[in-house]
XYZ file of C-alpha atoms in Angstrom:
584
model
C -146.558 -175.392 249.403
C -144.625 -174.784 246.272
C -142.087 -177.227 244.837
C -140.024 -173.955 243.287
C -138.471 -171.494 244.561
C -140.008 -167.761 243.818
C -138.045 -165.417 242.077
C -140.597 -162.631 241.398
C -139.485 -160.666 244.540
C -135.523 -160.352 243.078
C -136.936 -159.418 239.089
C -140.432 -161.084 237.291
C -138.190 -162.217 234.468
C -134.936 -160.690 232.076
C -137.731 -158.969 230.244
C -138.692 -157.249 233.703
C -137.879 -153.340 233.164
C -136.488 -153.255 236.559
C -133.374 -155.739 235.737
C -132.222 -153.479 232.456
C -132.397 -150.041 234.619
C -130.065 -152.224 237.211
C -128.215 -153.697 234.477
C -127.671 -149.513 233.406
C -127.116 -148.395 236.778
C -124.564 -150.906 236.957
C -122.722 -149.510 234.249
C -122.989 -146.027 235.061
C -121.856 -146.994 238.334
C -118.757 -148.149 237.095
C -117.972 -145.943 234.778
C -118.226 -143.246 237.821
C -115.920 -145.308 240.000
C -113.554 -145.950 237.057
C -113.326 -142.047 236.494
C -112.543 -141.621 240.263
C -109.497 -144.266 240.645
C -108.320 -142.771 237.561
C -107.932 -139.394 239.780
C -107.390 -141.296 243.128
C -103.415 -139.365 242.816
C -105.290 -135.572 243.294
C -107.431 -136.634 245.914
C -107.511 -136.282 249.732
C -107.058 -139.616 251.594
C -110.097 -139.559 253.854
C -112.045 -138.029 251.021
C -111.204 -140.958 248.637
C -111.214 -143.469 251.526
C -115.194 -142.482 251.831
C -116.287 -142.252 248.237
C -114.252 -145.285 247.236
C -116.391 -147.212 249.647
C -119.809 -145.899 248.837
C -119.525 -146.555 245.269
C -118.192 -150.323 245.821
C -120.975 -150.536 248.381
C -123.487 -149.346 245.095
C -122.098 -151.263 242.825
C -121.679 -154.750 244.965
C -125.617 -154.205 246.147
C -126.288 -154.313 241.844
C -124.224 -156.678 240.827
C -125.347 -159.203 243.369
C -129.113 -158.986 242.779
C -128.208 -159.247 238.915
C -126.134 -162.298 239.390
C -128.015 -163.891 241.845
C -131.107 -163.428 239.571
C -129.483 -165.081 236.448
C -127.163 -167.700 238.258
C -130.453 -169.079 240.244
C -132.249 -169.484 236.695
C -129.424 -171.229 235.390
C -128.893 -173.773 238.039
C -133.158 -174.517 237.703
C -132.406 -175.541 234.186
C -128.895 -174.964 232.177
C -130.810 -175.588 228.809
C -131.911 -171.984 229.996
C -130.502 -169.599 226.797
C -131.875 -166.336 228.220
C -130.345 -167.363 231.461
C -126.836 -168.692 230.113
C -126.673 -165.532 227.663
C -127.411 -162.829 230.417
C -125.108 -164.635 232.328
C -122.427 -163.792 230.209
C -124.099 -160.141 229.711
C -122.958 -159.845 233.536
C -119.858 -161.590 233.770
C -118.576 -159.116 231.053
C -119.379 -156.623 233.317
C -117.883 -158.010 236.292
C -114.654 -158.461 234.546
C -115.014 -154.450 233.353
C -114.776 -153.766 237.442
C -111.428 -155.627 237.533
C -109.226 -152.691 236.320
C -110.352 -149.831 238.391
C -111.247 -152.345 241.639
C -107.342 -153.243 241.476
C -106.323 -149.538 240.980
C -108.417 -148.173 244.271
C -106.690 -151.192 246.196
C -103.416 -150.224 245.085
C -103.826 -146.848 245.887
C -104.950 -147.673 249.770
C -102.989 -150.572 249.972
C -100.055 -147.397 249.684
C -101.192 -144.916 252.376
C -98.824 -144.349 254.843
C -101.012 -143.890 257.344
C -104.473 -146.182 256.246
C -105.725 -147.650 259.566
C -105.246 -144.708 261.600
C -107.405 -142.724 258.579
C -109.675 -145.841 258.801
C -109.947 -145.899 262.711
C -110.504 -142.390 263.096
C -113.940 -142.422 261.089
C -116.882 -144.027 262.414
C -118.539 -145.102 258.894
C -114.558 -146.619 257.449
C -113.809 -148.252 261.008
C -116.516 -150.956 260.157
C -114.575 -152.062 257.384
C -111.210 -152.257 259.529
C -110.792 -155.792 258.824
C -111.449 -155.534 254.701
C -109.008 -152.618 254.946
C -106.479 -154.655 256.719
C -106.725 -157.704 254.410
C -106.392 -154.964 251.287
C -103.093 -153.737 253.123
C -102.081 -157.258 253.115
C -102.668 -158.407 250.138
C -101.342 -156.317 248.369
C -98.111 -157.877 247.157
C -100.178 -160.377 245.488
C -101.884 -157.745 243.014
C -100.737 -158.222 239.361
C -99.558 -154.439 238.120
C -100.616 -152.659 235.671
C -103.426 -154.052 233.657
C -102.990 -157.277 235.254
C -105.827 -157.765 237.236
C -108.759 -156.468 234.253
C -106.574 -158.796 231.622
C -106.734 -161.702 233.628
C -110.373 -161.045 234.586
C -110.970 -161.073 230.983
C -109.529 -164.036 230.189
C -110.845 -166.114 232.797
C -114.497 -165.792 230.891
C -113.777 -167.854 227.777
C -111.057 -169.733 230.516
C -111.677 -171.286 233.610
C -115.206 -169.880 234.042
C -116.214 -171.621 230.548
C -114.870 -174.585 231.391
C -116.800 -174.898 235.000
C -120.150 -173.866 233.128
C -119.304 -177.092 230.377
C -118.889 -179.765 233.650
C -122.268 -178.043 235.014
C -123.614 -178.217 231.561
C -122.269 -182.163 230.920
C -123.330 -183.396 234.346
C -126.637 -181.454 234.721
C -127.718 -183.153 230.791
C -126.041 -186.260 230.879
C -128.817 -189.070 229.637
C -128.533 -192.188 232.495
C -129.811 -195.477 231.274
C -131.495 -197.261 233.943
C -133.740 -200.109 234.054
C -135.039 -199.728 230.572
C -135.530 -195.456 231.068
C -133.832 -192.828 230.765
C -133.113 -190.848 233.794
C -130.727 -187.904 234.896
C -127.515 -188.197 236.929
C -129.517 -186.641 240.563
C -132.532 -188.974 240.231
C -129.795 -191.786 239.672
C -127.401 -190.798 242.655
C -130.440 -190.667 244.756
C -131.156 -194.225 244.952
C -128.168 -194.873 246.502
C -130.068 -194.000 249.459
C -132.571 -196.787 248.451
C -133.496 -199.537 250.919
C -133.423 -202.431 248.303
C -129.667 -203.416 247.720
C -130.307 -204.463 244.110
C -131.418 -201.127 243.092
C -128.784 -199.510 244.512
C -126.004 -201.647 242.821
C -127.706 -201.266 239.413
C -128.050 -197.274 240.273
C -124.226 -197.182 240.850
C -123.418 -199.527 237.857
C -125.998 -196.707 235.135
C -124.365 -193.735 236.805
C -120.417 -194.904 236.422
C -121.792 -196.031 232.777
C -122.855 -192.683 232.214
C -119.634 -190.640 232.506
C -118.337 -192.761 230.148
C -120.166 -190.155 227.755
C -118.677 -187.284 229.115
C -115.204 -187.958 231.297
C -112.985 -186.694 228.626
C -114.846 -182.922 228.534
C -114.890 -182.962 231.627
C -111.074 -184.229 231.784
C -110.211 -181.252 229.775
C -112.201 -178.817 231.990
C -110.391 -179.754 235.383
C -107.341 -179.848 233.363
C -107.964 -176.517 232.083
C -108.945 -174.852 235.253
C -106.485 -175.942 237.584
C -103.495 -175.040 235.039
C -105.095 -171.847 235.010
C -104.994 -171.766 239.103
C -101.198 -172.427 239.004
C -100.780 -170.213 236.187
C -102.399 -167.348 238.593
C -101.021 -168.274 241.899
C -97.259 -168.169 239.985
C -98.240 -164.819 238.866
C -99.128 -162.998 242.168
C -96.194 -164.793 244.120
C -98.069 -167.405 246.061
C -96.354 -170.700 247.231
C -99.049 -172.616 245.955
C -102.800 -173.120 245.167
C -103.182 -174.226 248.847
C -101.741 -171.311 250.136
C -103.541 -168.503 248.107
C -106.985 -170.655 249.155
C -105.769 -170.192 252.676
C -104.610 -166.496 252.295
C -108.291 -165.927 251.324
C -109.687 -168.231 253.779
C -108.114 -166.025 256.513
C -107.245 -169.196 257.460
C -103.526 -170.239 259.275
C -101.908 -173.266 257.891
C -100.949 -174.195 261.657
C -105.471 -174.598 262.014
C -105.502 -176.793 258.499
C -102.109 -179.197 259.961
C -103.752 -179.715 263.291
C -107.233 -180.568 261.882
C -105.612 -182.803 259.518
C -103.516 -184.357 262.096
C -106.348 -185.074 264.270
C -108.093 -186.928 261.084
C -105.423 -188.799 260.216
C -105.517 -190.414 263.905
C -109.188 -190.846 263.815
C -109.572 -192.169 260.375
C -108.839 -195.887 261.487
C -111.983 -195.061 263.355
C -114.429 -194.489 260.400
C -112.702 -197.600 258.943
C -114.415 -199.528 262.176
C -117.856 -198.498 261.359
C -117.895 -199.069 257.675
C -116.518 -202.698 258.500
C -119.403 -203.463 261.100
C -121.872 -201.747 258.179
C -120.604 -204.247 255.549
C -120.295 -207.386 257.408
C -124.238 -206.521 258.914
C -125.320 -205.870 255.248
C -123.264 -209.388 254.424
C -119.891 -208.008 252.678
C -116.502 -209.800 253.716
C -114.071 -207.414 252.297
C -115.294 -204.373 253.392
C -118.564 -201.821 252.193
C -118.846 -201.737 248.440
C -119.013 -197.882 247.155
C -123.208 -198.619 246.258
C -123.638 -199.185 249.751
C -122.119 -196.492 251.632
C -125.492 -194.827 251.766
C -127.992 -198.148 252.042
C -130.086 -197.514 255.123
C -130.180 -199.743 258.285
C -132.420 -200.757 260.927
C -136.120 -198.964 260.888
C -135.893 -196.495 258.409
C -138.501 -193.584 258.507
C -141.080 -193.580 256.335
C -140.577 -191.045 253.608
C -141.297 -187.157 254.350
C -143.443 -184.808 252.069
C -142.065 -181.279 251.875
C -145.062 -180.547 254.341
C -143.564 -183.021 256.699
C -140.328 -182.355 256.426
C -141.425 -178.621 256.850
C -143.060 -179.500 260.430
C -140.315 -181.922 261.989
C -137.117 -179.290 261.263
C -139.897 -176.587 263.086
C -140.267 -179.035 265.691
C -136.608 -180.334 266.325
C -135.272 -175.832 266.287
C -137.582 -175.239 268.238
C -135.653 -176.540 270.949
C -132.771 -174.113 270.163
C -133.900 -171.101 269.018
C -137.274 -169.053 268.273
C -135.129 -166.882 265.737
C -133.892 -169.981 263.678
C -137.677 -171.984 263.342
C -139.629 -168.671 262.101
C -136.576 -168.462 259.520
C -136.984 -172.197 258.402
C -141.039 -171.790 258.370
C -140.703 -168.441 256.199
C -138.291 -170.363 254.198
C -140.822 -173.405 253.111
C -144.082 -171.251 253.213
C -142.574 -168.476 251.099
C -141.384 -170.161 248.158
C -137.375 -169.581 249.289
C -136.780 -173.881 248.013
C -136.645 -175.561 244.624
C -137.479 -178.928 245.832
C -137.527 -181.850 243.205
C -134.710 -183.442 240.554
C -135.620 -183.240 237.126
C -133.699 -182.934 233.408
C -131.645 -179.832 233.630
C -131.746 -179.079 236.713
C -128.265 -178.517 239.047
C -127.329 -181.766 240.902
C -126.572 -181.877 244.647
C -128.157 -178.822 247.160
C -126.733 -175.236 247.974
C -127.923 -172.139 249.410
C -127.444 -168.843 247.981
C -128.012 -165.123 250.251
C -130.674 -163.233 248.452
C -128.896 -159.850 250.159
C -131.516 -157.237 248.207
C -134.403 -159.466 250.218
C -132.846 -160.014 253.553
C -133.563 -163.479 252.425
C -132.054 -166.930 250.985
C -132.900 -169.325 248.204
C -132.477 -173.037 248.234
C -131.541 -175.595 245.815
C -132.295 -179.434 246.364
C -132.984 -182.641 244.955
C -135.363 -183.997 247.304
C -136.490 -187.580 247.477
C -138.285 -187.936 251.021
C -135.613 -189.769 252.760
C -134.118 -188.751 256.364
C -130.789 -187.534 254.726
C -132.847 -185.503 252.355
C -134.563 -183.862 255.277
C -130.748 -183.704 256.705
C -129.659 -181.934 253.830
C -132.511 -179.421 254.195
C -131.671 -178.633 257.556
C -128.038 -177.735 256.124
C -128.708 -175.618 253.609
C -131.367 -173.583 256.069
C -128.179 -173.496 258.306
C -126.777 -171.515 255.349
C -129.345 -169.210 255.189
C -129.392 -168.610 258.929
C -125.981 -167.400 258.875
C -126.832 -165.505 255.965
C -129.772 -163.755 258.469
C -127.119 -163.075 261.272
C -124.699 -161.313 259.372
C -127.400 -159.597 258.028
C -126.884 -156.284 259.885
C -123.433 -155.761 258.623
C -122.803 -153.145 255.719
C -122.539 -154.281 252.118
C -119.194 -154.960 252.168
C -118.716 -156.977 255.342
C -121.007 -159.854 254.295
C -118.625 -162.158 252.397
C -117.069 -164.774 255.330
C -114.423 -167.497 253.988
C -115.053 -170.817 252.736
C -114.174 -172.523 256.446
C -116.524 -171.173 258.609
C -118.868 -170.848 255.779
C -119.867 -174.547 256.830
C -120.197 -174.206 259.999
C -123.653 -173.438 260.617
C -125.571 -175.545 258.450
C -123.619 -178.252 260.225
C -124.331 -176.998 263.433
C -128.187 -177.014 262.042
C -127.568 -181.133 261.202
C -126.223 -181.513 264.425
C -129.224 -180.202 266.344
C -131.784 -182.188 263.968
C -130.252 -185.405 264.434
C -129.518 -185.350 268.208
C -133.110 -184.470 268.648
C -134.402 -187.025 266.363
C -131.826 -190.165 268.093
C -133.349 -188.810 271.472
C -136.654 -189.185 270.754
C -135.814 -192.871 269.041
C -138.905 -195.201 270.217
C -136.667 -197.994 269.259
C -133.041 -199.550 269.014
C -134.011 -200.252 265.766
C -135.068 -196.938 264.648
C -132.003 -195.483 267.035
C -129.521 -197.766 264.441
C -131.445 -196.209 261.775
C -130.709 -192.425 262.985
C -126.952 -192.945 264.233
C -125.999 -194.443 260.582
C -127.554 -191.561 258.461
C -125.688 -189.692 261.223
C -122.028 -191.593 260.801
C -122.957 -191.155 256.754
C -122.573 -187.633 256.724
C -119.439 -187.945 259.495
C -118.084 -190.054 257.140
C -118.649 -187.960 253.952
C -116.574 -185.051 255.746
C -114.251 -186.653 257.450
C -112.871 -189.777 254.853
C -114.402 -188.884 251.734
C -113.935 -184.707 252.193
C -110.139 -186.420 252.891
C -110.176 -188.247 249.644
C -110.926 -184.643 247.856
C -108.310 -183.412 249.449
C -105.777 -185.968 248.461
C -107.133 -185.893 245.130
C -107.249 -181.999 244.330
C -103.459 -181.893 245.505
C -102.480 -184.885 243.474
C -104.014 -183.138 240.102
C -102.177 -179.536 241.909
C -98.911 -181.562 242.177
C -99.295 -183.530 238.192
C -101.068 -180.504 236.557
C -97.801 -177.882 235.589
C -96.010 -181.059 233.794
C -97.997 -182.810 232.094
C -101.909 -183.451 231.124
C -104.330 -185.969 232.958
C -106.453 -188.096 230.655
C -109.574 -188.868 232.321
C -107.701 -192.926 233.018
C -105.312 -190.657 235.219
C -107.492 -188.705 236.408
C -109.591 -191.912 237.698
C -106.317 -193.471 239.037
C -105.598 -190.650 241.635
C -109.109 -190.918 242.539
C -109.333 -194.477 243.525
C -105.854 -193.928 244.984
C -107.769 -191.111 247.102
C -110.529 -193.115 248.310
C -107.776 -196.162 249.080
C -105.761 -194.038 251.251
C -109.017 -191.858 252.757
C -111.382 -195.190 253.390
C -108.415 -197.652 254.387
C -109.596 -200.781 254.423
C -113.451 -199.835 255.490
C -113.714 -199.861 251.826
C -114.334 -203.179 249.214
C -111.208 -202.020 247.136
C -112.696 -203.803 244.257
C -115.840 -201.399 243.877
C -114.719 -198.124 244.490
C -115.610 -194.871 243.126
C -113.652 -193.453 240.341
C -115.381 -190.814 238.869
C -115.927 -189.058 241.970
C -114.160 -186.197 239.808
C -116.442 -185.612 237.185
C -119.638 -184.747 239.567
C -118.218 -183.129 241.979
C -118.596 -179.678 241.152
C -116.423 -177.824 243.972
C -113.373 -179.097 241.601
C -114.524 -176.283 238.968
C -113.348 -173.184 240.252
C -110.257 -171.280 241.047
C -110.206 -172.365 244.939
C -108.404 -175.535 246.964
C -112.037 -176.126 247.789
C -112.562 -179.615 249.937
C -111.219 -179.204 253.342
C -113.651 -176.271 254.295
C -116.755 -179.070 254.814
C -114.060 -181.047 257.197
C -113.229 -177.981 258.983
C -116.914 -176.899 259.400
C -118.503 -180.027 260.444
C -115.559 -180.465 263.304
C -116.197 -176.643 264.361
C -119.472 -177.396 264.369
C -119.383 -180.342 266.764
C -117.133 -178.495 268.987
C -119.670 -176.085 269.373
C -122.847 -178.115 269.740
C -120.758 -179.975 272.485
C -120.383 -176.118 274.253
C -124.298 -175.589 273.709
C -124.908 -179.111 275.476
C -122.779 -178.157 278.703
C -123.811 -174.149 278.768
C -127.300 -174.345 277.488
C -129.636 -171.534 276.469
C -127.003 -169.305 277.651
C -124.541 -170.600 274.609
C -126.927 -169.469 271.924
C -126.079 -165.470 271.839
C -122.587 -166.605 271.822
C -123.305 -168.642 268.766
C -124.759 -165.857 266.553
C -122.384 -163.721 267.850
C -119.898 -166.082 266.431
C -121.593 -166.472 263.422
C -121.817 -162.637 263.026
C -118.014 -162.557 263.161
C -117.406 -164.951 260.356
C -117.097 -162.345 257.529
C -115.187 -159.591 259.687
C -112.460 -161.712 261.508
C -109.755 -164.502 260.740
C -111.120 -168.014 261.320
C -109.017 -168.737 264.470
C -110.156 -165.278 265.595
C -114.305 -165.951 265.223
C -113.110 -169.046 267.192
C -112.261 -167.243 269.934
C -115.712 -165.571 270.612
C -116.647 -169.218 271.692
C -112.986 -169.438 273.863
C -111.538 -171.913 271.347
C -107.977 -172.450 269.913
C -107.861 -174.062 266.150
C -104.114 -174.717 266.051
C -104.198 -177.100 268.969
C -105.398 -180.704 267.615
C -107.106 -181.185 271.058
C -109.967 -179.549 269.934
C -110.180 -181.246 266.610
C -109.689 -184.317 268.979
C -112.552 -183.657 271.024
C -115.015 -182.793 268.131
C -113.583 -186.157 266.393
C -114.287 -188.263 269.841
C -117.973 -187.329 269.764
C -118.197 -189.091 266.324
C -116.034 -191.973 267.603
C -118.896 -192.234 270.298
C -121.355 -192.954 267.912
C -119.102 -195.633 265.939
C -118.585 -197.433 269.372
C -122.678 -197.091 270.056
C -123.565 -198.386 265.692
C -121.333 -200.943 266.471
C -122.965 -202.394 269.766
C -126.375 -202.074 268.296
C -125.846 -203.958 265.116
C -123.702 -206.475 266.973
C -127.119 -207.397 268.822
């Protein structure tokens, strides 16, 4: 099995001949749909309607493959030149499709009559839903030469600032035990069974962004400003609410989900007391042991067995799903192992031109990496059921964008707990269970607390990285109550975390999907086989419908926090049964 992912099938290399006649068709491309908007005034509606659409659909197909080529040779190693300089080859490009992408939305956003045009015509009516949104949004467009000017800017802007916090966290030296390390290999032994190596792990890797917190200060600094700066321009109320405009999201489903946390936080606070008073802390779980393991631990997985259990444990749910993850490890779709360079943390990424997906991880053997696996391959199966949609319609917000590779967790773990030959291995599968629950439920809630404290400082005045480090422990204070030792917290949460780096309110999407998530696995437990054509069916909705729509292909209402309830009971379950087991 290979330990990195394959590339060959997207382009052999930037010297391939294949990616420089896409990188030209791309160009002539857009020049050909810049010369049409410019005439968009002398043409016929339904005529323009049609080619406007099959040239995006041309040029989206290109400029996906391209940047999915160089972006996935970046993240295996940002000391990558030829990767970081063809990167900017394309972004130049993308922001050259700003000006005449804003000028064909304009001019449909102004027909009088554009979803009657769009209903009446079999190939448009598929994109009913884009067209809508377009309609919409429309009195958020900058005029004139607003939207190519600010695309422009944006690449020596916010986009150069989130490549410098990949770039710092990605290179960062860690000092540990005498070696020197990277920040992934040094975040993975918090996972580590023996407590002293995973206080001196957390000690290195809060030493280590003492090297790079004011960049990196600078960087969030930079971007967000440059958020506000946007959002002001277009006429949104706030970063929050452009994020949610574009999640197709209603503010009602965010209040009641957050609502339901709020009353089910105390909760989490209850397990990560009984976790530090069985691992022999008094004043609640120190930040280096959030992740230490309890009772039998599973031995360590190779890729080969990790490959064969998530086969095993899908099985059970769906024939469609377990050929997808087998392709996936025996056909090179997963860049396994940490090392110097390389991206921290995991992600999936559609490989659209290959009706395929690639994988990112920094696998170390342990359950939760195997966990992790299974989330990422939950990505790429809802990459595979939207896969019939046309090239436009394959985009679905960040929200529901978690819900399936939580979903995929969800199946793996009840599974695995099931089949438990022991208490002591059941302890050990419910806690790496309540880990995750608690990384999306308190600490997702601490991101959220912090991004809208830097939202709320950033117009008046600028955060030094000390500031910066204040809100965060103030996050984790108000997210972890008192579950948390208060005297060993986390504060550089800020600098790793990469979803801070972009133009987006990013955190509450991972609450939102693992909840969803559990609401549905609870469905598939009462209806059975019978639930899983509903599921994809759901999951094919995701990029052409509104969140609380998609919801209602499974019969469920986001704005009422009794669902959000429910989901959050299941998890209070499995508090109530940790707690019983390590009280024995």
């Amino acid at each position: 099995m290979n330990e990195v992912w394959n590339l060959d099938p997207i382009y052999k290399g930037f010297d391939d001949p294949a990616f420089e006649a896409d990188i030209s068709l791309s160009k002539e491309k857009l020049q050909e749909f810049s010369a049409f908007t410019a005439e968009l005034a002398n043409c016929d509606a339904l005529t323009g309607l049609r080619k406007g659409i099959a040239l995006l659909e041309q040029i989206e197909e290109l400029v996906n493959k391209l940047g999915l080529f160089a972006s996935l040779r970046q993240s295996a190693n940002s000391r990558d030149a030829e990767a970081a300089s063809q990167m900017g080859r394309l972004m130049a490009l993308y922001s050259a499709m700003a000006a005449p992408n804003a000028a064909f939305r304009e001019w449909v956003s102004k027909l009088p009559n554009l979803m009657e045009l769009v209903e009446s015509d079999a190939e448009l009516k598929e994109y009913s839903f884009m067209f809508g949104k377009i309609a919409d949004s429309s009195r958020y467009q900058l005029p004139g030469r607003g939207e190519e000017i600010m695309a422009r800017m944006r690449l020596s802007g916010g986009s150069a600032w989130s490549d410098l916090q990949g770039y710092l966290t990605s290179t960062v030296p860690v000092e540990y035990n005498g070696t020197t390390t990277n920040l992934s290999t040094i975040r993975n032994l918090a996972y580590d069974a023996d407590p002293a190596v995973r206080k001196a792990a957390y000690e290195a890797e809060l030493a280590c962004y003492e090297r790079i917190k004011d960049s990196v200060a600078f960087a969030l600094n930079s971007i967000k400003l440059e958020t506000i700066s946007d959002c002001q321009l277009r006429g949104y109320d706030s970063p929050l609410a452009r994020t949610l405009k574009h999640s197709d999201m209603k503010r009602e489903t965010l209040d009641a989900m957050l609502a339901a946390m709020d009353e089910y936080c105390p909760k989490f606070w209850q397990y990560l007391k009984a976790k530090a008073k069985a691992l022999g802390h008094e004043n609640g779980l120190p930040w280096y042991d959030l992740f230490a393991p309890m009772g039998k631990a599973s031995s360590k997985f190779t890729t080969e067995e990790a490959k064969a259990y998530l086969v095993k444990q899908f099985s059970t749910f769906d024939q469609e799903l377990t050929d997808m993850v087998a392709e996936a490890f025996d056909n090179a779709w997963i860049d396994f192992y940490p090392r110097d360079g390389k991206a921290g943390g995991a992600f999936c990424a559609g490989a659209e031109c290959l009706g395929e997906s690639r994988i990112l991880t920094n696998y170390d053997g342990q359950l939760g990496d195997v966990v992790t696996l299974a989330h990422e391959l939950g990505h790429a199966f809802h990459n595979l059921c939207i896969k019939g949609h046309k090239p436009l319609n394959k985009d679905y917000s960040m929200p529901v964008a978690e819900t399936a590779s939580t979903f995929n967790e969800c199946i793996v773990m009840a599974a695995a707990i099931k089949s438990a030959a022991s208490d002591d291995e059941r302890l050990a599968l419910i806690e790496s269970q309540l880990q995750d629950a608690t990384q999306i439920i308190c600490d997702i809630y601490s991101r959220f607390r912090f991004e809208a404290m830097v939202f709320e400082n950033r117009e008046e005045k600028f955060m030094n990285a000390d500031m910066l480090c204040q809100f965060m422990t103030e996050a984790q204070k108000q997210s972890y109550g008192d579950g948390l030792d208060h005297s060993c917290m986390h504060p550089y949460m800020w600098v790793c975390k990469g979803h801070y780096y972009g133009p987006t309110f990013y955190n509450f999407p991972y609450a939102f999907g693992g909840l969803f998530a559990r609401g549905l696995y609870a469905q598939y437990l009462a209806e059975g086989e019978s639930f899983v054509p509903k599921y994809k069916k759901l999951l094919y909705t995701t990029s052409v419908a509104t969140v609380e729509d998609t919801a209602k292909v499974a019969d469920i209402d986001l704005t009422d926090k009794n669902f959000w309830r429910a989901a959050l009971q299941t998890i209070a379950d499995e508090i109530d049964l940790f707690c019983q087991l390590v009280e024995k």
